[in-house]
Coordinates of C-alpha atoms and ligand atoms in Angstrom, one line a residue:
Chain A
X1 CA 43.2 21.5 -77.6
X2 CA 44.7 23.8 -79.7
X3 CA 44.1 27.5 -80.1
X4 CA 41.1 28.3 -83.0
X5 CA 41.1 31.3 -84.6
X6 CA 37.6 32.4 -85.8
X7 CA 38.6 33.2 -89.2
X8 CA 35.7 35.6 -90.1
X9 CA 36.2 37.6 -86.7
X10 CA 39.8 36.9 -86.5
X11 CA 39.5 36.4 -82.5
X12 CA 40.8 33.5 -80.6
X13 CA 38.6 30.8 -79.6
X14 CA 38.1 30.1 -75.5
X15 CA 38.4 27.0 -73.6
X16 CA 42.2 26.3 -73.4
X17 CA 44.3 26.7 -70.8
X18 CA 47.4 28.0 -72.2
X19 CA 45.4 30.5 -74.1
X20 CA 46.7 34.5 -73.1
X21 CA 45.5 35.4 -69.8
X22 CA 43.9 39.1 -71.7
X23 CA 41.0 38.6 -73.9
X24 CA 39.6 41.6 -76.5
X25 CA 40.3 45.3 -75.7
X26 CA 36.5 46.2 -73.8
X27 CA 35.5 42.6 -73.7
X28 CA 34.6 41.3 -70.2
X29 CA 34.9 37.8 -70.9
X30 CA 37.2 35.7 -74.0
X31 CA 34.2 33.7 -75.0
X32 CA 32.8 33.8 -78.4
X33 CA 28.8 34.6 -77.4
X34 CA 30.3 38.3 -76.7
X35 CA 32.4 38.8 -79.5
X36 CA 29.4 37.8 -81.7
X37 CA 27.2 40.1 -80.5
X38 CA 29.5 43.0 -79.9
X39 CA 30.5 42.3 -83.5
X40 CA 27.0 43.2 -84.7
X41 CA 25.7 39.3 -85.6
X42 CA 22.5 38.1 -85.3
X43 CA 23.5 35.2 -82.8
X44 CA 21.3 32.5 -81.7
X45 CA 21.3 31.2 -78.4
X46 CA 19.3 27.4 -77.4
X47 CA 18.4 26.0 -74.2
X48 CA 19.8 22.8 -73.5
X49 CA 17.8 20.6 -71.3
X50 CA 20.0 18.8 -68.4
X51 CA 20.0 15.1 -68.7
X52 CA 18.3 12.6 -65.5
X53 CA 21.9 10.8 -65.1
X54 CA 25.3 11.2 -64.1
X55 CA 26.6 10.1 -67.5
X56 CA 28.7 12.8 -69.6
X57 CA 27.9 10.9 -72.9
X58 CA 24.1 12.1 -72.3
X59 CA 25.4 15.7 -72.3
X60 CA 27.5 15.8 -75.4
X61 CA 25.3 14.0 -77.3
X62 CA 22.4 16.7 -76.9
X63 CA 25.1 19.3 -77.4
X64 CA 26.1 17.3 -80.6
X65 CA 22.5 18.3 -82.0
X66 CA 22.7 22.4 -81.9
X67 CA 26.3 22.2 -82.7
X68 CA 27.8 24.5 -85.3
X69 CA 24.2 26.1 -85.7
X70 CA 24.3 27.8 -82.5
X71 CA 26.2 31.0 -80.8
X72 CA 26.1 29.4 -77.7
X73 CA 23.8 26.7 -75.4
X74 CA 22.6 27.9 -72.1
X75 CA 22.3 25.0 -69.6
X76 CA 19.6 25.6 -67.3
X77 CA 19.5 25.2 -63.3
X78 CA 17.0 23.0 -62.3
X79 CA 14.8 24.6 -64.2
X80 CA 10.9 25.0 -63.3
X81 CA 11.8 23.5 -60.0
X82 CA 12.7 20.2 -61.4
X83 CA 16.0 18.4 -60.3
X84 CA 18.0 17.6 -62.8
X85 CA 22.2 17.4 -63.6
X86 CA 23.5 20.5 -62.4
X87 CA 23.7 23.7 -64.7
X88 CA 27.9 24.2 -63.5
X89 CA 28.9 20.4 -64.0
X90 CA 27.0 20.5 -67.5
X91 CA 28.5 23.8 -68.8
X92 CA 32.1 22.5 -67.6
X93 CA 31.7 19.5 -69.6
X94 CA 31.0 21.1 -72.5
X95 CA 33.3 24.2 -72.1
X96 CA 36.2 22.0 -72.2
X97 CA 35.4 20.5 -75.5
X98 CA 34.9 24.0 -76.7
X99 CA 31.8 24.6 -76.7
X100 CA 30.4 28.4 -75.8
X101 CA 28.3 27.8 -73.3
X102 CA 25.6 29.9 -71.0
X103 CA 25.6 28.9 -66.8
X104 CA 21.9 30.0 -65.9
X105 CA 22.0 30.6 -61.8
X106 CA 18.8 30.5 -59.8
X107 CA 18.6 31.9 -56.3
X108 CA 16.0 29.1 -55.5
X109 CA 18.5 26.1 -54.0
X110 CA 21.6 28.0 -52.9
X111 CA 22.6 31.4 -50.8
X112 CA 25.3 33.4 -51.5
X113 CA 28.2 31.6 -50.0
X114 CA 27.0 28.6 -52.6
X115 CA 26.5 30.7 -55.4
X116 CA 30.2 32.7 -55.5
X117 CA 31.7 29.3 -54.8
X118 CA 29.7 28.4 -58.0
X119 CA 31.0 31.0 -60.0
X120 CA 34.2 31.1 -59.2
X121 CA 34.3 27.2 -59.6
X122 CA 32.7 27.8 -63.2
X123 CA 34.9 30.4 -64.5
X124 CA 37.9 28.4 -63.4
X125 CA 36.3 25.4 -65.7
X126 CA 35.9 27.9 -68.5
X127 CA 32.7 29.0 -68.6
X128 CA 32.5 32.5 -69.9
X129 CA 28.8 33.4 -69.7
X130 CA 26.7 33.4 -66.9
X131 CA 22.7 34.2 -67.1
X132 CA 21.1 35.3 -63.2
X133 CA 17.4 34.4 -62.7
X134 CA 15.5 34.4 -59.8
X135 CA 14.1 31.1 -60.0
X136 CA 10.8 29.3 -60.5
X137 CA 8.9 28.3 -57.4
X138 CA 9.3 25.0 -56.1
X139 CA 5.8 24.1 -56.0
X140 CA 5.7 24.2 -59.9
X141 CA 8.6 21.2 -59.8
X142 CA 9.0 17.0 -59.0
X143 CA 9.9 18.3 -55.3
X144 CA 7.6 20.9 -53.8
X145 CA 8.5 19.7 -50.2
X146 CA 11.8 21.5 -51.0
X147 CA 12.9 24.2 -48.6
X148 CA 13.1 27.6 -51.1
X149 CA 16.1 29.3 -50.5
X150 CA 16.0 32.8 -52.0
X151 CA 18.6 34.3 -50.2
X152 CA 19.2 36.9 -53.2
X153 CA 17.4 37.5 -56.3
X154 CA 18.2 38.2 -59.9
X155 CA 19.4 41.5 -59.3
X156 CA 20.8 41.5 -56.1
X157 CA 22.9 38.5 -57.4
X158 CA 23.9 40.4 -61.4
X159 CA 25.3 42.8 -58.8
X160 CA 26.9 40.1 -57.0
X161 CA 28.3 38.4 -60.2
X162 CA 29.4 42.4 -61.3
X163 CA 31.4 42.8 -58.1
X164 CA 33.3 39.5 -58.5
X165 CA 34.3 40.6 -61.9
X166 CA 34.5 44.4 -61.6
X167 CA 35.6 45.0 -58.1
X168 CA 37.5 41.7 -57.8
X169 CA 35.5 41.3 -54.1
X170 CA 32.7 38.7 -52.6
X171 CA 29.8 40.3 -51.5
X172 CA 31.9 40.4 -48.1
X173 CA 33.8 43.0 -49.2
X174 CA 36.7 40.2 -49.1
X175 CA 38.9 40.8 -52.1
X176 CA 39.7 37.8 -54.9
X177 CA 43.0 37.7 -55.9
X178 CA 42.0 36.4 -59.7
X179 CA 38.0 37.8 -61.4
X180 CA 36.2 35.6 -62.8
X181 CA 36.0 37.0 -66.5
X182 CA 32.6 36.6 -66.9
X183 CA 29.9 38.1 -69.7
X184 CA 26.6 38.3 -67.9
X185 CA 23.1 38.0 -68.6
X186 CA 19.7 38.2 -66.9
X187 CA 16.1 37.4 -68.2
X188 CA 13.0 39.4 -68.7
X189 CA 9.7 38.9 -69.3
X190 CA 8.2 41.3 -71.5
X191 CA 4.8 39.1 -71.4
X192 CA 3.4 39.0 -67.9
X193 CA 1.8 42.0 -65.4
X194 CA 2.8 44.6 -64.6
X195 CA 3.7 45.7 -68.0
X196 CA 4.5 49.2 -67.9
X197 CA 7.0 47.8 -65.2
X198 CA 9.1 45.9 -67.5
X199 CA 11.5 47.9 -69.2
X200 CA 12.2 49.8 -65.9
X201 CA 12.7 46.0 -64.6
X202 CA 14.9 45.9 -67.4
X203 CA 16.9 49.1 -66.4
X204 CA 16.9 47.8 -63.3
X205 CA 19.3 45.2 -64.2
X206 CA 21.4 46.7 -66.6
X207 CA 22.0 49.1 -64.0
X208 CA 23.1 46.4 -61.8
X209 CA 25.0 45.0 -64.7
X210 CA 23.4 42.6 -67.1
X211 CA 25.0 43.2 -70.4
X212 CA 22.2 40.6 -72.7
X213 CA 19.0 39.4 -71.8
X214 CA 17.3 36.3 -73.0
X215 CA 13.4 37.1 -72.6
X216 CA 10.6 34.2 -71.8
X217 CA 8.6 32.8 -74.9
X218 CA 7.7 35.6 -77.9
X219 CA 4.3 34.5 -79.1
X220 CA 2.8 38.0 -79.3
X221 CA 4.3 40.5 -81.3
X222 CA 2.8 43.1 -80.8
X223 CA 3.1 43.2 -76.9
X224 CA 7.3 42.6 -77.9
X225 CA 7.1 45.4 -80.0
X226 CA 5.8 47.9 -77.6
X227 CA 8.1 46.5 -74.6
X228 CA 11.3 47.4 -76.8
X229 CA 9.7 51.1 -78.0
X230 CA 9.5 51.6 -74.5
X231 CA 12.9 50.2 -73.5
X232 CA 14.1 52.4 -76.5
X233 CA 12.5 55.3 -75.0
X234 CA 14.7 55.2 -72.1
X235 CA 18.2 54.5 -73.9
X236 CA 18.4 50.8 -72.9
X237 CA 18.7 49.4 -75.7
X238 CA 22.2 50.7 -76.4
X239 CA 23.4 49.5 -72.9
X240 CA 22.2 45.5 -73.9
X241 CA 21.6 43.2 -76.3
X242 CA 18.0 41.8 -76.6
X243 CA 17.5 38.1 -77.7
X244 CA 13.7 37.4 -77.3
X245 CA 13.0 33.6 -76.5
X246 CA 10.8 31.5 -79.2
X247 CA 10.2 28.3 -79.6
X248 CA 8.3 25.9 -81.8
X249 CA 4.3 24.8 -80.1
X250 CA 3.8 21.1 -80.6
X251 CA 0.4 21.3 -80.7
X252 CA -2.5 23.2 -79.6
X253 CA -2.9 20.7 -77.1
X254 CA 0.4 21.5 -75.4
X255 CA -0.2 25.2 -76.0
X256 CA -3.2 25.3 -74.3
X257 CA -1.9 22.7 -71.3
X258 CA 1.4 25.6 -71.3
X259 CA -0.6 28.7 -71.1
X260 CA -2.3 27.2 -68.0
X261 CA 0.2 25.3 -66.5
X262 CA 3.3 27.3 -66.9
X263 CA 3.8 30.3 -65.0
X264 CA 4.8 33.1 -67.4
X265 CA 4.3 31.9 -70.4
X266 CA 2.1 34.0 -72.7
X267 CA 0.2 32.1 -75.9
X268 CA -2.4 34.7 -77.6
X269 CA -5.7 33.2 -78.8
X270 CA -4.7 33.5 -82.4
X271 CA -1.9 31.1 -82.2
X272 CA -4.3 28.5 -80.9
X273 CA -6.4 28.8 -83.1
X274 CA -3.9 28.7 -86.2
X275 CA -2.4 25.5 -84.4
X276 CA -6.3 23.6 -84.2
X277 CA -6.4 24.8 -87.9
X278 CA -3.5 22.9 -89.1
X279 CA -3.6 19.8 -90.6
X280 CA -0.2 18.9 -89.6
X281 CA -0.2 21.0 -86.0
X282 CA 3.3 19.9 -85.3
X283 CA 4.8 21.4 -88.6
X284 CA 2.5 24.1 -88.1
X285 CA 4.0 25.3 -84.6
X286 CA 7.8 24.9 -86.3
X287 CA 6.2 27.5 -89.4
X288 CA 5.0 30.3 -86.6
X289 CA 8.1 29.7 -84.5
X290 CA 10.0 30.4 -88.2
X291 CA 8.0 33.4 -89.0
X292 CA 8.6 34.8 -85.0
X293 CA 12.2 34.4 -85.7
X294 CA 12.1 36.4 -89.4
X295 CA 9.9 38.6 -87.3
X296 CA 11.8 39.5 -84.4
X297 CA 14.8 40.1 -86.7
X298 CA 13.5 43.1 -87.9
X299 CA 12.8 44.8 -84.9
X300 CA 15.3 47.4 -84.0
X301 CA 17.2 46.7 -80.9
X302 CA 17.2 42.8 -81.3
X303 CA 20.3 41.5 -81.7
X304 CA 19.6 37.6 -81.8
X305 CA 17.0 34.9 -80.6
X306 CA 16.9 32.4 -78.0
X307 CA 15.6 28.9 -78.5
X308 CA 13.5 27.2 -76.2
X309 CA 12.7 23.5 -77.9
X310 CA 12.0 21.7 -74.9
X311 CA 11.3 18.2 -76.3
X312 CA 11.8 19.0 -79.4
X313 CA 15.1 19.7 -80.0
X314 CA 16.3 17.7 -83.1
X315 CA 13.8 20.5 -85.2
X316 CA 16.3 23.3 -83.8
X317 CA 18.6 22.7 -86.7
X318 CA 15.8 23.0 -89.1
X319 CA 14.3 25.9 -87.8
X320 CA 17.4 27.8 -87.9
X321 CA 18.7 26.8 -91.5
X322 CA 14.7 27.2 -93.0
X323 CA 14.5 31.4 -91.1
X324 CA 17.6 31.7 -93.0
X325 CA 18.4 34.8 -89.9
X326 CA 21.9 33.3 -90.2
X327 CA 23.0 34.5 -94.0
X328 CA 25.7 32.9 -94.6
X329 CA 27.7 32.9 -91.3
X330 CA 28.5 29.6 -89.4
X331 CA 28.7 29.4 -85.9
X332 CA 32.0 28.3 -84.7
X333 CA 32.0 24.6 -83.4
X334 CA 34.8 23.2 -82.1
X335 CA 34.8 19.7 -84.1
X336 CA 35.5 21.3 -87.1
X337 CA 39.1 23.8 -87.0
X338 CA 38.1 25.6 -90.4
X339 CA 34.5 26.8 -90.5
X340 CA 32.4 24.9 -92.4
X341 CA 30.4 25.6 -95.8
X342 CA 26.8 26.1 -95.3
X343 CA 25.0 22.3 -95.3
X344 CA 21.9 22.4 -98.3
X345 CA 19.1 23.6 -95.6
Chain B
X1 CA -4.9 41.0 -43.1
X2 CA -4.8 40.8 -47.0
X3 CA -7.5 43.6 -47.3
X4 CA -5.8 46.2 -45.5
X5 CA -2.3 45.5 -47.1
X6 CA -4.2 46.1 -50.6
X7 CA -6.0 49.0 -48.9
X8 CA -2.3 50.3 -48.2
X9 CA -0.7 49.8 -51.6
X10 CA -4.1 52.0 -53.1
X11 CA -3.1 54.6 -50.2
X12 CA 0.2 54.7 -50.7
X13 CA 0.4 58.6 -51.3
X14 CA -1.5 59.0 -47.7
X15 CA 0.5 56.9 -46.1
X16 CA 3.8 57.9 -47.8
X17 CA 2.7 61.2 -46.4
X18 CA 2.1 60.2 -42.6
X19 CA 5.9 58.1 -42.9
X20 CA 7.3 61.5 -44.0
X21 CA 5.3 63.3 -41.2
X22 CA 6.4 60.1 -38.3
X23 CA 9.9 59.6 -39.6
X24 CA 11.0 63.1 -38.5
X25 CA 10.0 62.8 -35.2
X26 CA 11.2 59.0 -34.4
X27 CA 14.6 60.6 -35.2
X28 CA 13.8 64.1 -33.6
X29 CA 13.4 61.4 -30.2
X30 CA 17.2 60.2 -30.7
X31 CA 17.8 62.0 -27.5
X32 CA 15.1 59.9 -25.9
X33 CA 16.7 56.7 -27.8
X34 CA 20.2 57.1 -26.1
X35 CA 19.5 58.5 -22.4
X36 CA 17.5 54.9 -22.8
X37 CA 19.7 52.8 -24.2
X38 CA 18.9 51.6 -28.3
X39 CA 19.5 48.0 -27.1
X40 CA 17.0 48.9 -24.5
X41 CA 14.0 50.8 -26.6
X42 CA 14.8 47.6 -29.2
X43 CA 12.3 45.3 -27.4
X44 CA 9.5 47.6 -27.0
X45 CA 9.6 49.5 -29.7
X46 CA 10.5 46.5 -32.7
X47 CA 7.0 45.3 -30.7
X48 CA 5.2 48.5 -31.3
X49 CA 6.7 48.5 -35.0
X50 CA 5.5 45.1 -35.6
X51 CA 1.9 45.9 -34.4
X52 CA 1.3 49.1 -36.5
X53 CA 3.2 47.7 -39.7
X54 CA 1.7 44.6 -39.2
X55 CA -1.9 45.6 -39.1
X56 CA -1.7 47.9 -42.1
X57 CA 1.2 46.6 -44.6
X58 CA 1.3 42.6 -43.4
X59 CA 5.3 43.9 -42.2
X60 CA 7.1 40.8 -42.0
X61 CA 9.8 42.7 -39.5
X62 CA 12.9 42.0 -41.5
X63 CA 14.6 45.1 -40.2
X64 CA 15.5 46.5 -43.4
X65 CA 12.4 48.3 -44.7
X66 CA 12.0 49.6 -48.0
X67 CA 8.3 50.2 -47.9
X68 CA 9.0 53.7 -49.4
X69 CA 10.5 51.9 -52.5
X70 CA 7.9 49.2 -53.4
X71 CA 4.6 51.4 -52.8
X72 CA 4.2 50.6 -49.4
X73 CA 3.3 46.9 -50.6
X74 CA 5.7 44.8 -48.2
X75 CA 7.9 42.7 -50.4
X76 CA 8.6 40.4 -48.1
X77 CA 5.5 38.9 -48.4
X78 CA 6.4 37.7 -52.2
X79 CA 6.9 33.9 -51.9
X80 CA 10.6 34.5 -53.0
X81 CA 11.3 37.4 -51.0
X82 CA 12.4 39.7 -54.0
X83 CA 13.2 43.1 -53.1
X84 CA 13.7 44.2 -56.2
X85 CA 10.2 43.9 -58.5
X86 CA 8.3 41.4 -60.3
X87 CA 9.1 37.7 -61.3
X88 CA 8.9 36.6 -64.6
X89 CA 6.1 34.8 -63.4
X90 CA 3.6 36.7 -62.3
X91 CA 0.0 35.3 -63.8
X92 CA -2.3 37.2 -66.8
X93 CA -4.4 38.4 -64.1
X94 CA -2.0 39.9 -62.2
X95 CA -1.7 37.1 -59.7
X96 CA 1.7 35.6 -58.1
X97 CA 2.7 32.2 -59.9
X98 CA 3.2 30.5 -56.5
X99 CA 0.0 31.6 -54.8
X100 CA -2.4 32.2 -57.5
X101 CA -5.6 33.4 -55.3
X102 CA -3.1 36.4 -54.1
X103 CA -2.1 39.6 -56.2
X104 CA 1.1 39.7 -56.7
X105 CA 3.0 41.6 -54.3
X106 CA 4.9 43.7 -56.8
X107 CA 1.6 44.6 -58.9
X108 CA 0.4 45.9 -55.8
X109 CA 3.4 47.9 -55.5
X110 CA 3.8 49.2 -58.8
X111 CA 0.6 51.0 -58.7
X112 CA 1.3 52.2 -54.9
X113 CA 4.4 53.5 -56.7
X114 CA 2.7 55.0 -59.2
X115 CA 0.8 57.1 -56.9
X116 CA 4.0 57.9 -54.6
X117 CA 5.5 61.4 -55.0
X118 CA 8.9 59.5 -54.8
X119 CA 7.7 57.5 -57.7
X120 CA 11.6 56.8 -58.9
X121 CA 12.0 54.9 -55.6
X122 CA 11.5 51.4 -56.8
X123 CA 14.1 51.7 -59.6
X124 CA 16.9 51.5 -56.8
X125 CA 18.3 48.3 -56.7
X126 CA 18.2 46.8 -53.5
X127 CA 21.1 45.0 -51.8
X128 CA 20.9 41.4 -50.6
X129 CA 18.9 41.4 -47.6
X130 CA 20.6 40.8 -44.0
X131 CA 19.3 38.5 -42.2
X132 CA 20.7 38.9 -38.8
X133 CA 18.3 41.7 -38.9
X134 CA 15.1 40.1 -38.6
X135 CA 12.7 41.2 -36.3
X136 CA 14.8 44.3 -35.5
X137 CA 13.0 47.4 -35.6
X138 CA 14.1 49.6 -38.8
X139 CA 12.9 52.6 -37.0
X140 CA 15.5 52.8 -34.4
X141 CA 18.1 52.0 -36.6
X142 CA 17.1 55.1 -39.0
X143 CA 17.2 57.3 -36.2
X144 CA 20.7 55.9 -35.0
X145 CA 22.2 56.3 -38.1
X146 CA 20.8 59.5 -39.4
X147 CA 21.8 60.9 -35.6
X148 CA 25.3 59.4 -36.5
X149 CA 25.6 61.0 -39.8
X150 CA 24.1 64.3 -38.6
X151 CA 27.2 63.8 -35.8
X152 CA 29.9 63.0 -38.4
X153 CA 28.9 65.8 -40.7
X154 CA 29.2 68.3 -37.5
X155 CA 32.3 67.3 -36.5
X156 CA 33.3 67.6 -40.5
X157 CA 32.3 71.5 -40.6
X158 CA 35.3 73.6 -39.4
Ligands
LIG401 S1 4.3 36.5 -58.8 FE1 4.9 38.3 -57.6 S2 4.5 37.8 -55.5 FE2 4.5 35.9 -56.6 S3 6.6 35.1 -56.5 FE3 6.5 36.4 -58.4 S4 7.1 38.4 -57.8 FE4 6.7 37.3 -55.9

């Protein structure tokens, strides 16, 4: 591969292994999800369900559908307790064709001797971004017989991560003799109890070293909107970028089954009831996940959106072109060396 | 034993006041402690720990308690052991995602925090847990090592 350079941001692309061992002056990783961000973009993140098979093809072709529209695709780790090709074999895969791409780590099937292995192991295959998360239960998933592991948990393990990178040591103590260069996130929920525990949750982990946070579904605004005041209140905001997960609702059906079912997740009464009110309720959940978007962009302190389009991710492209939240700038995509023009949305 | 370890968490100002009042003196006995032997006192008194921290705060003895930073609400007893708050998936009502007829255990201890004079306590960020030390008693092990550090800060002084 050779070596990109992002015209607009004039910064070398990641992913090959000649490229110069340094990356930006105050930069902890080389990837292009951090330079985004600390260049003051809106950038959009997208969840990127694993595949059931041991076929790479499955993996790039999902890829293939967020490409050049997205910042960067976070591949999750078994999540809600499902099994599920692994989040560090996925995010190799598509590291090495370029892609930016987001490890998520859950402290629900490994302890810590796994998990460092794992990160070492993923920042050796190119993976610049790594998101820590506790972990859903196993009883949500297809194998509640599973033996839960927690051995750490979200924050115990960003500090983990932070010592690996910053103090070039396990959690041993045991020194490294090469960092993983690593840009690290961690997850909030601004949406579930106890609420006025949240953005001290969320200090929590900057303290222990999360430097962006992707947040659980954004259906209600207003609840958003005070978690940030607060979090602004006590000087987070500057320490972290914010990128508040949305996604589109297929149909009030589905909203109602997810509000129940899924731990977490948060769908006020009004978006129901907009959804039941819709002739077409599918097109209807892509217009309110739109509008969240526009929305969210105006808030101070959020600094890019995360989507969640879990069965429904050919409408990501659509969603994103039709908020317009991306002017005129093109995320960087490795099958193309010059940027693109902007595709008619 | 649900009731009284929601009875604790509501309490948690009283009882942070009787730890405050007992810890003083389980050091105070280090004396006691070493002319005994701590591998001795171990048995007997992780024993005596378990049985007063198990009736009131469900203590799960994993020898590394933090009571006085999650509002006396034990957080071992969260389904994935988190020391350091809530999940993202704690139910509307307050409820943990995994057991839904329970409270979650970190609701429970961010209003025992709430009423804690050492309110700031459960913003500390807790290191991974040890787990050679379950079922150790965390008493003796405070006394030891604030008797240690009381030693090495003597033999600092000129
Ligand atoms: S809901 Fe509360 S008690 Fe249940 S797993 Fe999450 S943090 Fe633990």
């Amino acid at each position: 591969m050779t070596l990109h350079v992002d015209i607009e941001d004039g910064n070398a692309g990641a992913g090959s292994e000649s490229e110069p061992e340094s990356g930006l002056p105050g930069h902890s990783s080389r990837g292009r999800l951090e330079q985004v961000l600390k260049n003051g973009h809106f950038a959009i993140t997208a969840e990127l369900a694993p595949p059931d098979s041991a076929n790479p093809q499955d993996v790039y072709a999902r890829a293939r559908l967020f490409e050049g529209h997205v910042d960067a695709m976070n591949a999750t780790d078994g999540s809600g307790a499902n099994c599920h090709m692994s989040s560090v074999a996925m995010c190799a895969l598509l590291a090495r064709q370029g892609h930016e791409v987001v490890m998520q780590i859950s402290c629900r099937d490994r302890n810590r001797i796994a998990i460092q292995g794992d990160i070492l192991g993923g920042a050796a295959l190119g993976i610049n971004n790594m998101l820590c998360l506790t972990g859903d239960g196993v009883q949500v998933g297809d194998h509640p017989q599973a033996k839960p592991v927690f051995d750490l948990d979200s924050l115990s393990l960003l500090e983990i991560v932070a010592g690996l990178r910053d103090k070039h040591a396990f959690a041993s103590g045991r020194k490294l003799t090469d960092p993983p260069r690593i840009f690290l996130g961690a997850a909030e929920n601004p949406f579930a109890p106890p609420f006025d525990f949240r953005p001290h949750r969320l200090a929590k982990k900057i303290a222990a070293g999360a430097q962006f946070i992707q947040t659980q579904y954004c259906f209600d605004l207003p609840r958003f909107t005070a978690f940030m005041q607060r979090s602004q209140d006590l000087g987070l905001l500057e320490k972290c970028f914010i990128l508040p997960g949305v996604g589109p609702l297929a149909s009030a059906r589905t909203a109602n089954w997810m509000r129940q079912h899924v731990p977490g997740v948060h769908i006020p009464d009004h978006i129901i009831t907009r959804l039941e009110g819709a002739k077409d309720q599918k097109a209807e959940g892509r217009n309110i996940c739109i509008e969240m978007i526009q929305q969210l962009r105006e808030i101070e302190g959020v600094s890019g959106v995360h989507i969640m389009a879990h069965r429904q991710e050919t409408s990501v492209v659509g969603i994103i072109q039709q908020s317009g939240v991306l002017r005129d700038r093109m995320p960087w995509t490795p099958s193309c060396e010059t940027p693109r023009t902007k595709a008619p949305a | 034993m649900l009731s009284i370890r929601l009875w604790a968490t509501r309490h948690a100002r009283l009882l942070e006041l009787t730890y405050q009042a007992v810890e003083p003196v389980i050091i105070k006995l280090h004396p006691l402690w070493k002319s005994v032997g701590y591998e001795r006192a171990e048995k007997p008194i992780a024993k005596l720990e378990q049985l007063c921290k198990g009736l009131v705060f469900d203590c799960q003895m994993c020898g590394q308690c933090i009571l006085s930073s999650t509002g006396m609400s034990c957080s071992m007893n969260c389904p994935k052991n988190i020391r350091n708050g809530p999940c993202g998936g704690v139910l509307q009502n307050g409820n943990c995602e995994v057991i839904p007829e329970q409270r979650c255990v970190w609701v429970e201890a961010w209003e025992g925090s709430q009423q804690m004079r050492a309110d700031d306590a459960i913003q500390v960020v807790q290191l991974p847990l040890d787990h050679r030390l379950k079922g150790t008693s965390s008493w003796l092990r405070v006394a030891r090592q604030t008797a240690q550090r009381h030693a090495a800060q003597r033999e600092s002084k000129p």
